[in-house]
PDB file of C-alpha atoms in Angstrom:
ATOM      1  CA  ASN E 594     -22.988 -16.748  -5.661  1.00 90.00           C
ATOM      2  CA  PHE E 595     -20.416 -14.339  -7.019  1.00 92.00           C
ATOM      3  CA  GLN E 596     -18.975 -13.482 -10.369  1.00 94.00           C
ATOM      4  CA  CYS E 597     -16.032 -11.114 -10.769  1.00 94.00           C
ATOM      5  CA  CYS E 598     -14.812  -8.904 -13.822  1.00 94.00           C
ATOM      6  CA  LEU E 599     -11.572  -7.622 -13.560  1.00 93.00           C
ATOM      7  CA  LYS E 600     -10.442  -4.780 -15.791  1.00 91.00           C
ATOM      8  CA  ILE E 601      -6.841  -3.671 -16.558  1.00 86.00           C
ATOM      9  CA  ASP E 602      -6.622  -0.714 -19.005  1.00 79.00           C
ATOM     10  CA  GLU E 603      -8.333  -2.340 -22.199  1.00 78.00           C
ATOM     11  CA  ILE E 604      -8.204  -5.784 -20.974  1.00 83.00           C
ATOM     12  CA  SER E 605     -11.082  -7.377 -19.153  1.00 89.00           C
ATOM     13  CA  ALA E 606     -11.767 -10.885 -17.628  1.00 92.00           C
ATOM     14  CA  THR E 607     -14.942 -12.404 -16.298  1.00 93.00           C
ATOM     15  CA  SER E 608     -14.792 -15.288 -13.844  1.00 94.00           C
ATOM     16  CA  ASP E 609     -17.004 -18.342 -13.397  1.00 93.00           C
ATOM     17  CA  VAL E 610     -19.599 -18.187 -10.720  1.00 94.00           C
ATOM     18  CA  PHE E 611     -18.196 -19.142  -7.238  1.00 92.00           C
ATOM     19  CA  ILE E 612     -19.844 -19.385  -3.843  1.00 91.00           C
ATOM     20  CA  ARG E 613     -17.121 -17.161  -2.307  1.00 90.00           C
ATOM     21  CA  LYS E 614     -16.313 -13.899  -3.704  1.00 90.00           C
ATOM     22  CA  LYS E 615     -12.642 -14.333  -3.125  1.00 90.00           C
ATOM     23  CA  ASP E 616     -12.705 -17.516  -5.380  1.00 91.00           C
ATOM     24  CA  ALA E 617     -14.443 -15.321  -8.231  1.00 93.00           C
ATOM     25  CA  GLU E 618     -11.740 -12.595  -7.838  1.00 92.00           C
ATOM     26  CA  GLN E 619      -9.024 -15.198  -7.870  1.00 92.00           C
ATOM     27  CA  HIS E 620     -10.346 -16.804 -10.954  1.00 93.00           C
ATOM     28  CA  ALA E 621     -10.925 -13.444 -12.631  1.00 94.00           C
ATOM     29  CA  ALA E 622      -7.233 -12.561 -11.796  1.00 92.00           C
ATOM     30  CA  LYS E 623      -6.044 -15.975 -13.235  1.00 90.00           C
ATOM     31  CA  LEU E 624      -7.850 -15.386 -16.512  1.00 91.00           C
ATOM     32  CA  ALA E 625      -6.535 -11.781 -16.822  1.00 89.00           C
ATOM     33  CA  LEU E 626      -3.011 -13.056 -16.249  1.00 86.00           C
ATOM     34  CA  GLU E 627      -3.619 -15.650 -19.022  1.00 84.00           C
ATOM     35  CA  LYS E 628      -4.979 -12.940 -21.258  1.00 82.00           C
ATOM     36  CA  LEU E 629      -1.812 -10.814 -20.421  1.00 79.00           C
ATOM     37  CA  GLY E 630       0.580 -13.682 -21.054  1.00 75.00           C
ATOM     38  CA  ILE E 631       1.957 -13.703 -17.573  1.00 75.00           C
ATOM     39  CA  GLN E 632       2.914 -16.968 -16.012  1.00 68.00           C
ATOM     40  CA  PRO E 633       2.032 -17.108 -12.322  1.00 63.00           C
ATOM     41  CA  VAL E 634       4.954 -18.499 -10.326  1.00 58.00           C
ATOM     42  CA  ASP E 635       3.898 -20.807  -7.282  1.00 53.00           C
ATOM     43  CA  ASP E 636       5.586 -19.856  -3.934  1.00 49.00           C
ATOM     44  CA  ALA E 637       8.367 -22.700  -4.088  1.00 49.00           C
ATOM     45  CA  THR E 638       9.702 -21.483  -7.483  1.00 51.00           C
ATOM     46  CA  ALA E 639       9.588 -17.863  -6.412  1.00 50.00           C
ATOM     47  CA  SER E 640      11.634 -18.615  -3.321  1.00 49.00           C
ATOM     48  CA  LYS E 641      14.185 -20.553  -5.342  1.00 49.00           C
ATOM     49  CA  GLN E 642      14.306 -17.686  -7.708  1.00 46.00           C
ATOM     50  CA  GLU E 643      14.935 -14.979  -4.972  1.00 51.00           C
ATOM     51  CA  GLY E 644      17.477 -17.201  -3.453  1.00 51.00           C
ATOM     52  CA  LYS E 645      17.059 -18.012   0.368  1.00 58.00           C
ATOM     53  CA  ASN E 646      13.492 -18.031   1.752  1.00 65.00           C
ATOM     54  CA  SER E 647      13.421 -15.274   4.570  1.00 65.00           C
ATOM     55  CA  ARG E 648      12.770 -18.274   7.074  1.00 65.00           C
ATOM     56  CA  ASP E 649      16.253 -19.475   6.156  1.00 72.00           C
ATOM     57  CA  LEU E 650      17.874 -16.096   6.838  1.00 81.00           C
ATOM     58  CA  THR E 651      20.152 -15.287   9.811  1.00 86.00           C
ATOM     59  CA  GLU E 652      18.727 -12.404  12.218  1.00 86.00           C
ATOM     60  CA  GLU E 653      21.353  -9.974  10.834  1.00 89.00           C
ATOM     61  CA  GLU E 654      20.314 -11.034   7.147  1.00 91.00           C
ATOM     62  CA  LYS E 655      16.519 -10.534   7.815  1.00 93.00           C
ATOM     63  CA  TRP E 656      17.224  -7.041   9.033  1.00 94.00           C
ATOM     64  CA  GLN E 657      19.385  -6.213   6.042  1.00 94.00           C
ATOM     65  CA  ALA E 658      16.612  -7.671   3.775  1.00 93.00           C
ATOM     66  CA  LEU E 659      13.967  -5.000   5.478  1.00 95.00           C
ATOM     67  CA  LYS E 660      16.359  -2.291   5.271  1.00 95.00           C
ATOM     68  CA  ASP E 661      16.989  -3.221   1.321  1.00 93.00           C
ATOM     69  CA  ARG E 662      13.164  -3.515   0.773  1.00 93.00           C
ATOM     70  CA  LEU E 663      12.621  -0.031   2.491  1.00 95.00           C
ATOM     71  CA  CYS E 664      15.271   1.467   0.121  1.00 94.00           C
ATOM     72  CA  THR E 665      13.767  -0.282  -2.769  1.00 91.00           C
ATOM     73  CA  THR E 666      10.361   1.296  -2.074  1.00 92.00           C
ATOM     74  CA  PHE E 667      11.922   4.763  -2.294  1.00 91.00           C
ATOM     75  CA  SER E 668      13.741   3.919  -5.743  1.00 90.00           C
ATOM     76  CA  GLU E 669      12.671   6.079  -8.406  1.00 85.00           C
ATOM     77  CA  LYS E 670      12.653   2.746 -10.689  1.00 84.00           C
ATOM     78  CA  PHE E 671      10.202   1.049  -8.292  1.00 85.00           C
ATOM     79  CA  LEU E 672       7.864   4.206  -7.847  1.00 85.00           C
ATOM     80  CA  LEU E 673       7.481   4.643 -11.558  1.00 82.00           C
ATOM     81  CA  SER E 674       6.579   0.900 -12.322  1.00 77.00           C
ATOM     82  CA  ASN E 675       3.023   0.869 -11.481  1.00 70.00           C
ATOM     83  CA  CYS E 676       3.788   0.720  -7.639  1.00 74.00           C
ATOM     84  CA  PRO E 677       0.673   0.391  -5.667  1.00 77.00           C
ATOM     85  CA  LEU E 678       2.037   2.994  -3.026  1.00 86.00           C
ATOM     86  CA  VAL E 679       2.302   5.647  -5.597  1.00 85.00           C
ATOM     87  CA  ALA E 680      -0.509   7.812  -4.156  1.00 86.00           C
ATOM     88  CA  HIS E 681       1.338   8.128  -0.854  1.00 91.00           C
ATOM     89  CA  PHE E 682       4.589   9.127  -2.623  1.00 91.00           C
ATOM     90  CA  THR E 683       2.720  11.611  -4.885  1.00 89.00           C
ATOM     91  CA  ALA E 684       1.410  13.053  -1.660  1.00 90.00           C
ATOM     92  CA  ALA E 685       5.055  12.923  -0.154  1.00 92.00           C
ATOM     93  CA  VAL E 686       6.488  15.148  -2.964  1.00 90.00           C
ATOM     94  CA  GLN E 687       3.758  17.669  -2.572  1.00 88.00           C
ATOM     95  CA  ARG E 688       3.921  17.918   1.144  1.00 88.00           C
ATOM     96  CA  LYS E 689       5.485  21.146   2.396  1.00 86.00           C
ATOM     97  CA  GLY E 690       7.807  21.598   5.215  1.00 88.00           C
ATOM     98  CA  VAL E 691      10.105  19.143   7.108  1.00 90.00           C
ATOM     99  CA  ASN E 692       8.067  16.101   5.879  1.00 91.00           C
ATOM    100  CA  TYR E 693       8.654  16.875   2.133  1.00 91.00           C
ATOM    101  CA  GLY E 694       9.417  13.529   0.556  1.00 92.00           C
ATOM    102  CA  LYS E 695       8.483  11.376   3.649  1.00 95.00           C
ATOM    103  CA  VAL E 696       5.667   8.920   3.840  1.00 96.00           C
ATOM    104  CA  PRO E 697       4.246   7.730   7.148  1.00 96.00           C
ATOM    105  CA  ALA E 698       6.091   4.562   8.402  1.00 97.00           C
ATOM    106  CA  ALA E 699       2.688   2.789   8.935  1.00 96.00           C
ATOM    107  CA  VAL E 700       2.084   3.218   5.267  1.00 95.00           C
ATOM    108  CA  LEU E 701       5.091   0.877   4.275  1.00 95.00           C
ATOM    109  CA  SER E 702       4.655  -1.466   7.368  1.00 95.00           C
ATOM    110  CA  ALA E 703       0.999  -2.107   6.577  1.00 93.00           C
ATOM    111  CA  TYR E 704       0.577  -1.905   2.701  1.00 90.00           C
ATOM    112  CA  ASP E 705       3.751  -3.436   1.365  1.00 90.00           C
ATOM    113  CA  ASN E 706       3.245  -7.250   1.450  1.00 88.00           C
ATOM    114  CA  LYS E 707       7.134  -7.842   1.236  1.00 90.00           C
ATOM    115  CA  ILE E 708       7.688  -5.590   4.087  1.00 94.00           C
ATOM    116  CA  VAL E 709       4.930  -7.136   6.137  1.00 93.00           C
ATOM    117  CA  SER E 710       6.575 -10.683   5.585  1.00 92.00           C
ATOM    118  CA  LEU E 711       9.789  -9.583   6.411  1.00 93.00           C
ATOM    119  CA  CYS E 712       8.528  -8.018   9.644  1.00 95.00           C
ATOM    120  CA  LYS E 713       6.933 -11.369  10.509  1.00 94.00           C
ATOM    121  CA  SER E 714      10.198 -13.152   9.716  1.00 93.00           C
ATOM    122  CA  ILE E 715      11.944 -11.057  12.336  1.00 94.00           C
ATOM    123  CA  ASN E 716       9.188 -11.286  14.963  1.00 94.00           C
ATOM    124  CA  LYS E 717       6.094 -13.293  14.108  1.00 91.00           C
ATOM    125  CA  ASN E 718       3.948 -11.366  16.417  1.00 94.00           C
ATOM    126  CA  SER E 719       4.223  -8.479  14.089  1.00 93.00           C
ATOM    127  CA  GLY E 720       1.445 -10.004  11.975  1.00 87.00           C
ATOM    128  CA  LYS E 721      -1.286  -9.312  14.489  1.00 88.00           C
ATOM    129  CA  ASP E 722       0.415  -6.269  16.392  1.00 92.00           C
ATOM    130  CA  LEU E 723       0.378  -3.111  14.016  1.00 91.00           C
ATOM    131  CA  ALA E 724       2.629  -1.191  16.432  1.00 94.00           C
ATOM    132  CA  LEU E 725       5.058  -3.734  16.705  1.00 96.00           C
ATOM    133  CA  SER E 726       5.550  -3.879  12.858  1.00 95.00           C
ATOM    134  CA  LEU E 727       5.641  -0.096  12.670  1.00 96.00           C
ATOM    135  CA  GLN E 728       8.300  -0.268  15.466  1.00 96.00           C
ATOM    136  CA  LEU E 729      10.423  -2.806  13.304  1.00 97.00           C
ATOM    137  CA  VAL E 730      10.085  -0.640  10.183  1.00 97.00           C
ATOM    138  CA  LEU E 731      11.204   2.327  12.027  1.00 97.00           C
ATOM    139  CA  ARG E 732      14.201   0.633  13.585  1.00 96.00           C
ATOM    140  CA  ALA E 733      15.399  -0.502  10.207  1.00 96.00           C
ATOM    141  CA  ALA E 734      14.882   2.912   8.687  1.00 96.00           C
ATOM    142  CA  LYS E 735      16.554   4.697  11.328  1.00 94.00           C
ATOM    143  CA  SER E 736      19.572   2.483  10.904  1.00 92.00           C
ATOM    144  CA  CYS E 737      19.722   2.874   7.121  1.00 92.00           C
ATOM    145  CA  SER E 738      22.239   5.217   5.811  1.00 91.00           C
ATOM    146  CA  LEU E 739      20.165   5.895   2.655  1.00 92.00           C
ATOM    147  CA  LEU E 740      17.087   6.636   4.487  1.00 94.00           C
ATOM    148  CA  ASP E 741      15.984   9.626   6.642  1.00 93.00           C
ATOM    149  CA  SER E 742      13.774   9.174   9.635  1.00 93.00           C
ATOM    150  CA  PRO E 743      14.510  11.684  12.478  1.00 90.00           C
ATOM    151  CA  SER E 744      14.316  10.522  15.934  1.00 88.00           C
ATOM    152  CA  ASP E 745      10.959  10.416  17.422  1.00 88.00           C
ATOM    153  CA  SER E 746       9.638  10.820  13.965  1.00 92.00           C
ATOM    154  CA  LEU E 747       6.932   8.362  12.350  1.00 96.00           C
ATOM    155  CA  TRP E 748       7.945   9.492   8.819  1.00 96.00           C
ATOM    156  CA  ILE E 749      10.540   8.061   6.511  1.00 96.00           C
ATOM    157  CA  GLY E 750      12.096   9.779   3.642  1.00 95.00           C
ATOM    158  CA  LYS E 751      15.182   9.192   1.677  1.00 93.00           C
ATOM    159  CA  LYS E 752      18.309  11.274   2.306  1.00 92.00           C
ATOM    160  CA  GLU E 753      18.764  12.256  -1.511  1.00 91.00           C
ATOM    161  CA  PRO E 754      15.763  14.196  -2.458  1.00 87.00           C
ATOM    162  CA  PHE E 755      13.530  13.062  -5.391  1.00 89.00           C
ATOM    163  CA  SER E 756      14.498  14.638  -8.696  1.00 88.00           C
ATOM    164  CA  GLU E 757      12.324  17.148 -10.462  1.00 89.00           C
ATOM    165  CA  GLU E 758      11.753  14.470 -13.308  1.00 88.00           C
ATOM    166  CA  THR E 759      10.610  11.827 -10.650  1.00 88.00           C
ATOM    167  CA  LYS E 760       8.356  14.369  -8.881  1.00 88.00           C
ATOM    168  CA  GLU E 761       6.761  15.304 -12.266  1.00 88.00           C
ATOM    169  CA  GLU E 762       6.363  11.650 -13.408  1.00 85.00           C
ATOM    170  CA  LEU E 763       4.766  10.741  -9.945  1.00 84.00           C
ATOM    171  CA  ILE E 764       2.192  13.491 -10.257  1.00 82.00           C
ATOM    172  CA  LYS E 765       1.502  12.688 -13.870  1.00 81.00           C
ATOM    173  CA  LYS E 766       0.983   8.907 -13.131  1.00 74.00           C
ATOM    174  CA  PHE E 767      -1.290   9.698 -10.335  1.00 71.00           C
ATOM    175  CA  THR E 768      -3.318  12.580 -11.760  1.00 68.00           C
ATOM    176  CA  GLY E 769      -2.950  11.756 -15.594  1.00 62.00           C
ATOM    177  CA  LYS E 770      -2.064  15.415 -15.933  1.00 56.00           C
ATOM    178  CA  GLU E 771       0.997  16.934 -17.463  1.00 53.00           C
ATOM    179  CA  ASN E 772       1.296  19.768 -14.930  1.00 50.00           C
ATOM    180  CA  ASP E 773       1.662  19.469 -11.154  1.00 48.00           C
ATOM    181  CA  ALA E 774      -1.582  21.436 -10.677  1.00 48.00           C
ATOM    182  CA  MET E 775      -3.274  18.228  -9.141  1.00 49.00           C
ATOM    183  CA  GLU E 776      -6.454  19.549 -10.975  1.00 54.00           C
ATOM    184  CA  ILE E 777      -8.288  16.256 -10.012  1.00 61.00           C
ATOM    185  CA  GLU E 778     -11.814  16.971  -8.525  1.00 74.00           C
ATOM    186  CA  SER E 779     -12.850  16.841  -5.018  1.00 83.00           C
ATOM    187  CA  CYS E 780     -14.039  13.400  -4.066  1.00 86.00           C
ATOM    188  CA  SER E 781     -15.863  11.813  -1.009  1.00 89.00           C
ATOM    189  CA  PHE E 782     -16.136   8.568   0.594  1.00 86.00           C
ATOM    190  CA  GLN E 783     -17.906   6.916   3.334  1.00 88.00           C
ATOM    191  CA  ALA E 784     -16.448   5.680   6.415  1.00 90.00           C
ATOM    192  CA  VAL E 785     -17.770   4.419   9.747  1.00 91.00           C
ATOM    193  CA  TYR E 786     -16.453   6.253  12.994  1.00 93.00           C
ATOM    194  CA  ILE E 787     -15.759   3.940  15.986  1.00 93.00           C
ATOM    195  CA  PRO E 788     -15.095   6.008  19.236  1.00 91.00           C
ATOM    196  CA  CYS E 789     -12.853   4.285  21.724  1.00 87.00           C
ATOM    197  CA  SER E 790     -15.340   5.023  24.263  1.00 91.00           C
ATOM    198  CA  SER E 791     -18.187   2.671  24.499  1.00 90.00           C
ATOM    199  CA  GLU E 792     -20.341   5.418  25.844  1.00 94.00           C
ATOM    200  CA  LYS E 793     -20.349   7.396  22.477  1.00 92.00           C
ATOM    201  CA  SER E 794     -21.988   5.955  19.586  1.00 95.00           C
ATOM    202  CA  VAL E 795     -20.784   4.576  16.263  1.00 95.00           C
ATOM    203  CA  GLU E 796     -21.441   7.166  13.408  1.00 94.00           C
ATOM    204  CA  SER E 797     -21.362   7.240   9.700  1.00 94.00           C
ATOM    205  CA  LEU E 798     -18.865   9.660   8.363  1.00 92.00           C
ATOM    206  CA  THR E 799     -18.491  11.211   4.871  1.00 93.00           C
ATOM    207  CA  MET E 800     -15.001  12.434   4.227  1.00 91.00           C
ATOM    208  CA  ARG E 801     -14.404  15.114   1.518  1.00 92.00           C
ATOM    209  CA  ILE E 802     -10.945  15.141   0.001  1.00 89.00           C
ATOM    210  CA  GLY E 803     -10.051  18.239  -1.937  1.00 86.00           C
ATOM    211  CA  PRO E 804      -8.106  18.374  -5.055  1.00 78.00           C
ATOM    212  CA  GLN E 805      -4.854  19.039  -3.295  1.00 78.00           C
ATOM    213  CA  GLU E 806      -5.491  16.952  -0.053  1.00 84.00           C
ATOM    214  CA  HIS E 807      -4.309  13.272   0.594  1.00 88.00           C
ATOM    215  CA  PHE E 808      -6.809  11.013   2.063  1.00 89.00           C
ATOM    216  CA  MET E 809      -4.622   9.975   5.167  1.00 91.00           C
ATOM    217  CA  ASP E 810      -4.333  13.790   5.953  1.00 92.00           C
ATOM    218  CA  VAL E 811      -8.213  14.234   5.981  1.00 93.00           C
ATOM    219  CA  MET E 812      -8.404  10.975   7.809  1.00 93.00           C
ATOM    220  CA  ALA E 813      -5.854  12.356  10.572  1.00 94.00           C
ATOM    221  CA  TYR E 814      -8.014  15.328  10.943  1.00 92.00           C
ATOM    222  CA  HIS E 815     -11.129  13.302  11.480  1.00 91.00           C
ATOM    223  CA  LEU E 816      -9.366  11.054  14.111  1.00 91.00           C
ATOM    224  CA  GLY E 817      -8.106  13.970  15.892  1.00 91.00           C
ATOM    225  CA  ALA E 818      -4.404  12.721  15.120  1.00 91.00           C
ATOM    226  CA  GLY E 819      -1.423  15.307  14.859  1.00 89.00           C
ATOM    227  CA  ASP E 820      -0.725  14.157  11.292  1.00 93.00           C
ATOM    228  CA  SER E 821      -1.043  11.219   9.174  1.00 94.00           C
ATOM    229  CA  SER E 822       1.953   9.420  10.426  1.00 95.00           C
ATOM    230  CA  HIS E 823      -0.022   8.861  13.867  1.00 95.00           C
ATOM    231  CA  ILE E 824      -2.406   6.644  11.834  1.00 95.00           C
ATOM    232  CA  LEU E 825      -2.151   2.916  12.271  1.00 94.00           C
ATOM    233  CA  MET E 826      -4.073   0.866   9.563  1.00 91.00           C
ATOM    234  CA  SER E 827      -4.979  -2.839   9.899  1.00 90.00           C
ATOM    235  CA  ARG E 828      -4.528  -5.592   7.450  1.00 86.00           C
ATOM    236  CA  THR E 829      -7.325  -5.855   4.958  1.00 84.00           C
ATOM    237  CA  LEU E 830     -10.621  -6.910   6.715  1.00 85.00           C
ATOM    238  CA  LYS E 831     -11.876 -10.495   5.913  1.00 82.00           C
ATOM    239  CA  LYS E 832     -15.336 -10.674   4.495  1.00 81.00           C
ATOM    240  CA  ALA E 833     -15.640  -7.023   3.855  1.00 80.00           C
ATOM    241  CA  PRO E 834     -15.336  -5.284   0.626  1.00 76.00           C
ATOM    242  CA  LEU E 835     -12.170  -5.204  -1.165  1.00 72.00           C
ATOM    243  CA  GLU E 836      -9.245  -3.238   0.724  1.00 75.00           C
ATOM    244  CA  SER E 837     -11.385  -2.222   3.637  1.00 84.00           C
ATOM    245  CA  ARG E 838      -9.205  -1.480   6.717  1.00 88.00           C
ATOM    246  CA  LEU E 839      -9.570  -0.245  10.017  1.00 92.00           C
ATOM    247  CA  TYR E 840      -7.658   3.033  10.644  1.00 93.00           C
TER     248      TYR E 840
ATOM    249  CA  PRO G 393      -2.891 -14.579  -9.031  1.00 83.00           C
ATOM    250  CA  LYS G 394      -4.655 -11.632  -7.365  1.00 87.00           C
ATOM    251  CA  SER G 395      -1.510 -10.619  -5.522  1.00 84.00           C
ATOM    252  CA  ILE G 396       0.371 -10.834  -8.715  1.00 85.00           C
ATOM    253  CA  ILE G 397      -2.110  -8.460 -10.491  1.00 86.00           C
ATOM    254  CA  ASN G 398      -2.285  -6.147  -7.533  1.00 83.00           C
ATOM    255  CA  LYS G 399       1.662  -5.932  -7.284  1.00 80.00           C
ATOM    256  CA  LYS G 400       1.888  -5.477 -11.135  1.00 81.00           C
ATOM    257  CA  TYR G 401      -1.072  -3.078 -11.774  1.00 83.00           C
ATOM    258  CA  GLY G 402      -2.063  -1.660  -8.327  1.00 81.00           C
ATOM    259  CA  SER G 403      -5.109   0.773  -8.623  1.00 80.00           C
ATOM    260  CA  LYS G 404      -5.158   0.271 -12.183  1.00 84.00           C
ATOM    261  CA  ALA G 405      -6.878  -3.262 -11.799  1.00 89.00           C
ATOM    262  CA  GLN G 406     -10.561  -2.697 -11.094  1.00 90.00           C
ATOM    263  CA  TYR G 407     -12.293  -5.878  -9.506  1.00 92.00           C
ATOM    264  CA  ILE G 408     -16.059  -5.341 -10.179  1.00 92.00           C
ATOM    265  CA  THR G 409     -17.718  -8.295  -8.182  1.00 91.00           C
ATOM    266  CA  THR G 410     -21.668  -8.945  -8.502  1.00 91.00           C
ATOM    267  CA  ASP G 411     -23.785 -11.172  -6.575  1.00 89.00           C
ATOM    268  CA  VAL G 412     -25.537 -13.423  -9.204  1.00 86.00           C
TER     269      VAL G 412
END
C-alpha cells in the first residue's frame, strides 16, 4: 500500500492509502489543488476552452499548432512562469558557441506533453517512435520563421536572442541565486548503463554533475554521444520511480 | 490532477511516496 505526501513551497497534502502508487500520487495532487484553490478542468471542458480538439484540425492546422507550441516554449513569458523545462533553458543561455540559447530538439519532443500530443495527432506512431517525434519537431522548427534550427542540426533556438533580463531571471529561478555564477554545489545521481551489445554487462553508474554542468551534457559524455542533442529519451517508465526514463 | 500540478509547478512539486 502507498501513501503520498505532495509538497509545493509551503503547502503539503497527504493522500489516503492506495494499493497503487499512481493513485496515491493522484489523490495527493487532487488534495493539493483543493488547498491551492485550483479547480481541475476535465478533458472535454479543456478542449472546448481551447477551441478545436487537435483531432479535428486539418493537416496544415496541426503543423501550425505544433509550430505555435514550439514558439510558445521559447517565449519569455512561458519560460518565466514555472515552466518544467526551465533547467534546459538555463543550460541553453549558459552554453557557449554556436549552440548558445538552443535546446536539444529531443528535449522538446519528449518532455513537453502538448508537443507530444500534437506530434501524435500528426502521426500516431510518434507516440512509440522517439526518432519520429524528433523528426516531426525538427521539421516544424526548421520551417518556422521565428525559430533557429540549422540544417543537419538537432538543436532548436529562437532567432531573436534572449534578453539579458530573461537570462538573469532564468538563472535566478533555477539556482535561487541573484548572480549568474551558478554557485550550486556539485551533485551526483545513480544510473544504470545498458550497453547495446549483449556481450557487455549492464553496469551501475554514478554521474557527477559539476556546478556549471548540465546533466544532459554529462550523460552525453557517458554515452559517447557528440553532444546532448544526440540523446533520445523515452517517455517515463511505467512502474518505475517517478520520472525515470531511458536515455 | 497530477498533470495540472506538474504543468503549473514543475520541479517545485515534490512527491514523497511511502510504502505503508
